[in-house]
XYZ file of C-alpha atoms in Angstrom:
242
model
C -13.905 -21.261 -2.069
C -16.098 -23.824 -0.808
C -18.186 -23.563 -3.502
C -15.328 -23.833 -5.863
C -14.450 -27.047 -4.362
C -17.637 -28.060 -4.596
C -17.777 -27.604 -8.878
C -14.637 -30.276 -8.163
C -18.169 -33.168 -7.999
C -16.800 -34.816 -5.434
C -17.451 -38.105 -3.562
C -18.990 -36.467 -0.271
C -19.487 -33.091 0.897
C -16.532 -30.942 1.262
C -15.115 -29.794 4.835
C -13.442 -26.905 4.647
C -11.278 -24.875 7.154
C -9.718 -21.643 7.036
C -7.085 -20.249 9.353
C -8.247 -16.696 10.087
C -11.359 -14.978 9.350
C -11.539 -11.337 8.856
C -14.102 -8.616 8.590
C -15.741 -7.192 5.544
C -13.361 -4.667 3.812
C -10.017 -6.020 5.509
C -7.546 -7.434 2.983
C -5.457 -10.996 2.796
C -2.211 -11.078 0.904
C -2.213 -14.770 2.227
C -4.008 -17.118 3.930
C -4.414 -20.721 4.468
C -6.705 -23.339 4.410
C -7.548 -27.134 4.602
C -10.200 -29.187 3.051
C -11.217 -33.140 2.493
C -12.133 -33.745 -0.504
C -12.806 -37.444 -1.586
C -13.364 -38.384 -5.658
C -15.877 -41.209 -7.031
C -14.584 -44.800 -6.327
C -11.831 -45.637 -9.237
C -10.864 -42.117 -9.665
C -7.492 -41.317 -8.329
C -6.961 -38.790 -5.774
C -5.864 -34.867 -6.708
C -2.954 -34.170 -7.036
C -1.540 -30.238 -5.174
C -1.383 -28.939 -8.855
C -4.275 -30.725 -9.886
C -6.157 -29.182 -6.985
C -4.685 -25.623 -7.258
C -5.657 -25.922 -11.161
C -9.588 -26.826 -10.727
C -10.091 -24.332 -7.753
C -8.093 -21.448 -9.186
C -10.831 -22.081 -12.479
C -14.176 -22.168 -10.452
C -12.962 -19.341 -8.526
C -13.339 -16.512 -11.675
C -13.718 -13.782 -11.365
C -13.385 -13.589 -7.873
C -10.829 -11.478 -6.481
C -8.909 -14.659 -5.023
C -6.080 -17.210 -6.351
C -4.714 -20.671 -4.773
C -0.682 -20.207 -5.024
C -0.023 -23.541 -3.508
C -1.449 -26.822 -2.602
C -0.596 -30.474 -1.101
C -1.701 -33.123 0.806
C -1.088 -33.120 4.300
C -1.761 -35.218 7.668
C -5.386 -36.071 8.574
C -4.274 -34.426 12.005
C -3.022 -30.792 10.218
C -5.618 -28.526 10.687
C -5.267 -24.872 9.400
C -6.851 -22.932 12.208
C -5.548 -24.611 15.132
C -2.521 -25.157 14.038
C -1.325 -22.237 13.223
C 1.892 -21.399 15.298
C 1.300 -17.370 14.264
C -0.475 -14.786 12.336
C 0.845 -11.668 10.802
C -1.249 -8.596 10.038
C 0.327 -5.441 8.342
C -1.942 -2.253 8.792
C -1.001 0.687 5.979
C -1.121 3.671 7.045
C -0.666 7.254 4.647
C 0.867 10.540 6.063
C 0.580 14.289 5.345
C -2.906 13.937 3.506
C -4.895 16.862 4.270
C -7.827 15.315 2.452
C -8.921 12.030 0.964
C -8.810 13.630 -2.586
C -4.876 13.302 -1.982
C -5.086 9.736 -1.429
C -3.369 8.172 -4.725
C -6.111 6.668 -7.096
C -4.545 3.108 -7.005
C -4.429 3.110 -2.987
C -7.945 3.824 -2.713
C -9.165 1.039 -0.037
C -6.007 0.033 0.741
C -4.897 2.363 3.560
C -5.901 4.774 6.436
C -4.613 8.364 6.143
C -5.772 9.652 9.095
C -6.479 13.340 9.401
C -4.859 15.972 11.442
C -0.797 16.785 10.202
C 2.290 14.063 10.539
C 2.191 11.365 13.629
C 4.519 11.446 16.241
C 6.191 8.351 14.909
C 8.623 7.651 18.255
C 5.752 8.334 20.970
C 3.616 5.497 18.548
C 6.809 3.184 19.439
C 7.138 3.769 22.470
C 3.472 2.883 23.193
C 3.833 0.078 21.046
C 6.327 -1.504 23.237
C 3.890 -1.253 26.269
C 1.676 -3.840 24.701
C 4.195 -6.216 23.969
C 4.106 -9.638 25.334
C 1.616 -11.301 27.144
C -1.505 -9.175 28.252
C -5.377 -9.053 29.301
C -6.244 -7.262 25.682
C -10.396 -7.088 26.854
C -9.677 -3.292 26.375
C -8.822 -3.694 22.409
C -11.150 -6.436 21.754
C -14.971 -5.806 20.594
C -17.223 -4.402 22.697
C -19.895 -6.901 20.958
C -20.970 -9.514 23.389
C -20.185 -12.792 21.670
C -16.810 -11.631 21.676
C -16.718 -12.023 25.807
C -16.884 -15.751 25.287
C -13.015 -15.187 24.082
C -10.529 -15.928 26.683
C -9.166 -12.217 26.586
C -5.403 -13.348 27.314
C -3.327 -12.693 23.899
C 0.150 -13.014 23.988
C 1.729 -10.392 21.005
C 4.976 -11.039 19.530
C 5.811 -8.649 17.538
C 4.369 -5.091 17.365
C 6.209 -2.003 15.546
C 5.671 0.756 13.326
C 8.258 1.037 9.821
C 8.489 2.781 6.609
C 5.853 2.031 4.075
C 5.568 1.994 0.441
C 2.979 2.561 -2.309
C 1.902 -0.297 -4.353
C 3.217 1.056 -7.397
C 6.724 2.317 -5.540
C 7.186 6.431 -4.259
C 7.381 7.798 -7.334
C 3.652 7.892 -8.098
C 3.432 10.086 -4.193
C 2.702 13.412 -3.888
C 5.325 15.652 -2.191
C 4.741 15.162 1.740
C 2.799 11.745 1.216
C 4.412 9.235 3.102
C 2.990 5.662 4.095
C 4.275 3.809 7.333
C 2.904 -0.091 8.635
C 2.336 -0.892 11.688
C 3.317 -4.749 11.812
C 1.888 -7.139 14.744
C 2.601 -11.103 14.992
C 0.517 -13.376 17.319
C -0.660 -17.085 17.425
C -4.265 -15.252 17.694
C -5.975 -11.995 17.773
C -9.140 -10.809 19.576
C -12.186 -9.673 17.518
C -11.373 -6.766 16.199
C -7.549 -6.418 18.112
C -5.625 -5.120 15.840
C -7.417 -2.406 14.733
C -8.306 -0.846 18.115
C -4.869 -0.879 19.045
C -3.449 0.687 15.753
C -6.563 3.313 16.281
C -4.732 3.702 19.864
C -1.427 4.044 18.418
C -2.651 6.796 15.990
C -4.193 8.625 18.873
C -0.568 8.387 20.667
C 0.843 9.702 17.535
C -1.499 12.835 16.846
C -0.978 13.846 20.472
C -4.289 12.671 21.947
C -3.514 9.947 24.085
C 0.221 10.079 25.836
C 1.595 6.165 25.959
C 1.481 6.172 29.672
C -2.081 6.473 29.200
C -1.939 3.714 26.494
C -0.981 1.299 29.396
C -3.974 2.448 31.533
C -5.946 1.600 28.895
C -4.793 -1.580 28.720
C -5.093 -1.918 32.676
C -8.017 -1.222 32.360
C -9.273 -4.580 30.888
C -12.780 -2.827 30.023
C -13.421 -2.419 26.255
C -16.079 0.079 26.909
C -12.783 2.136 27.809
C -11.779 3.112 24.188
C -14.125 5.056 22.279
C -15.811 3.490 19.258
C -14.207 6.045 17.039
C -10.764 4.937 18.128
C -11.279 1.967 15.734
C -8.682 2.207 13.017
C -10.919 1.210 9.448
C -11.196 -2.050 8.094
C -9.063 -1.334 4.696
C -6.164 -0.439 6.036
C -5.619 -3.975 7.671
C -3.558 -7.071 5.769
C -3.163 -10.608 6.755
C 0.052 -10.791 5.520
C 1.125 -14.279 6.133
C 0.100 -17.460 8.369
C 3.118 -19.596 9.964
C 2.984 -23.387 10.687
């Protein structure tokens, strides 16, 4: 993007922000982002669909489209912000292998192995990790990711029926998807996908959801094994709220 902005020529060099970042092979069905961008002297000043126009050109054929832009404040700023972010993590029952996995859904989900998930045990972990918590369990064990204030306050966290991109109809018999759905102002490194790889332990019977809350009590990330780590492309930004 910022080098899309840049084929714009403009004045100076472009600053460019972007709410949330996310690691390779996670998705975004939305995101948001703020840049200045000043044009030569006696050349007016973009306009949103202007803007939206020129970027949405430079950015073929990259996987990525501008759906809306205008001018705001010089004080908005798209990271900080941000009042809340919602991630959507897709997940794809009763596939005894990957094979099963629908062609068009390749990349785009987790179906973890080992028979159906205990759907209302997931829940009523889920509920444990509501609200305002220490999350240094769930965050990355990585060491730049100490320098985090580990206090995450989560809004919204709960499990609901699915669907395949192209509807149910396309499923196989016993296929079923199901999202887990989680709403913050911010997220730890790497958050959201421990906890969902918690969650699916709870569900297949390997973790109980008393145990999810020692976990959490816990406050050590060295505490959930590295394989607990739900994958990357299962995980959606699904929308960022101002």
């Amino acid at each position: 993007l910022q080098k899309a902005a840049e084929q714009l020529k403009p004045s100076a060099p472009i600053k460019f922000h972007i709410s949330s970042r996310t690691d390779s092979g996670v998705h975004a069905l939305a995101n948001a982002a703020h840049l200045d961008i000043q044009r030569a002297p006696g050349k007016a000043p973009f306009t949103g669909l202007q803007l939206l126009q020129g970027l949405n050109h430079h950015l073929k054929p990259q996987p990525i489209r501008i759906l809306r832009a205008q001018r705001v404040s010089s004080t908005f700023h798209a990271r900080f912000c941000a009042l809340s972010r919602t991630y959507i993590y897709r997940l794809l029952l009763g596939c005894a292998h990957r094979s099963q996995i629908p062609v068009f859904e390749q990349d785009l989900c987790w179906a973890p192995p080992g028979g159906p998930l205990d759907i209302p045990a997931m829940r009523a972990a889920a509920q444990l990790l509501l609200g305002t918590h220490d999350f240094s369990t769930f965050r990355s064990p990585r060491a730049e990711a100490a320098a985090q204030s580990p206090v995450r306050t989560l809004q919204l966290l709960q499990l609901q029926p699915g669907h395949g991109l192209l509807g149910q109809h396309h499923l196989h018999r016993g296929l079923e998807f199901w999202e887990v759905k989680v709403k913050s102002k911010s997220f730890l490194y790497r958050q959201v996908r421990r906890m969902v790889g918690a969650l699916v332990a709870v569900g297949q019977g390997r973790l109980a959801p008393a145990q999810l809350r020692e976990l959490l009590e816990l406050r050590d990330p060295r505490a959930l094994p590295p394989h607990a780590t739900a994958p990357p492309e299962g995980l959606f930004l699904h929308s960022v709220e101002y």
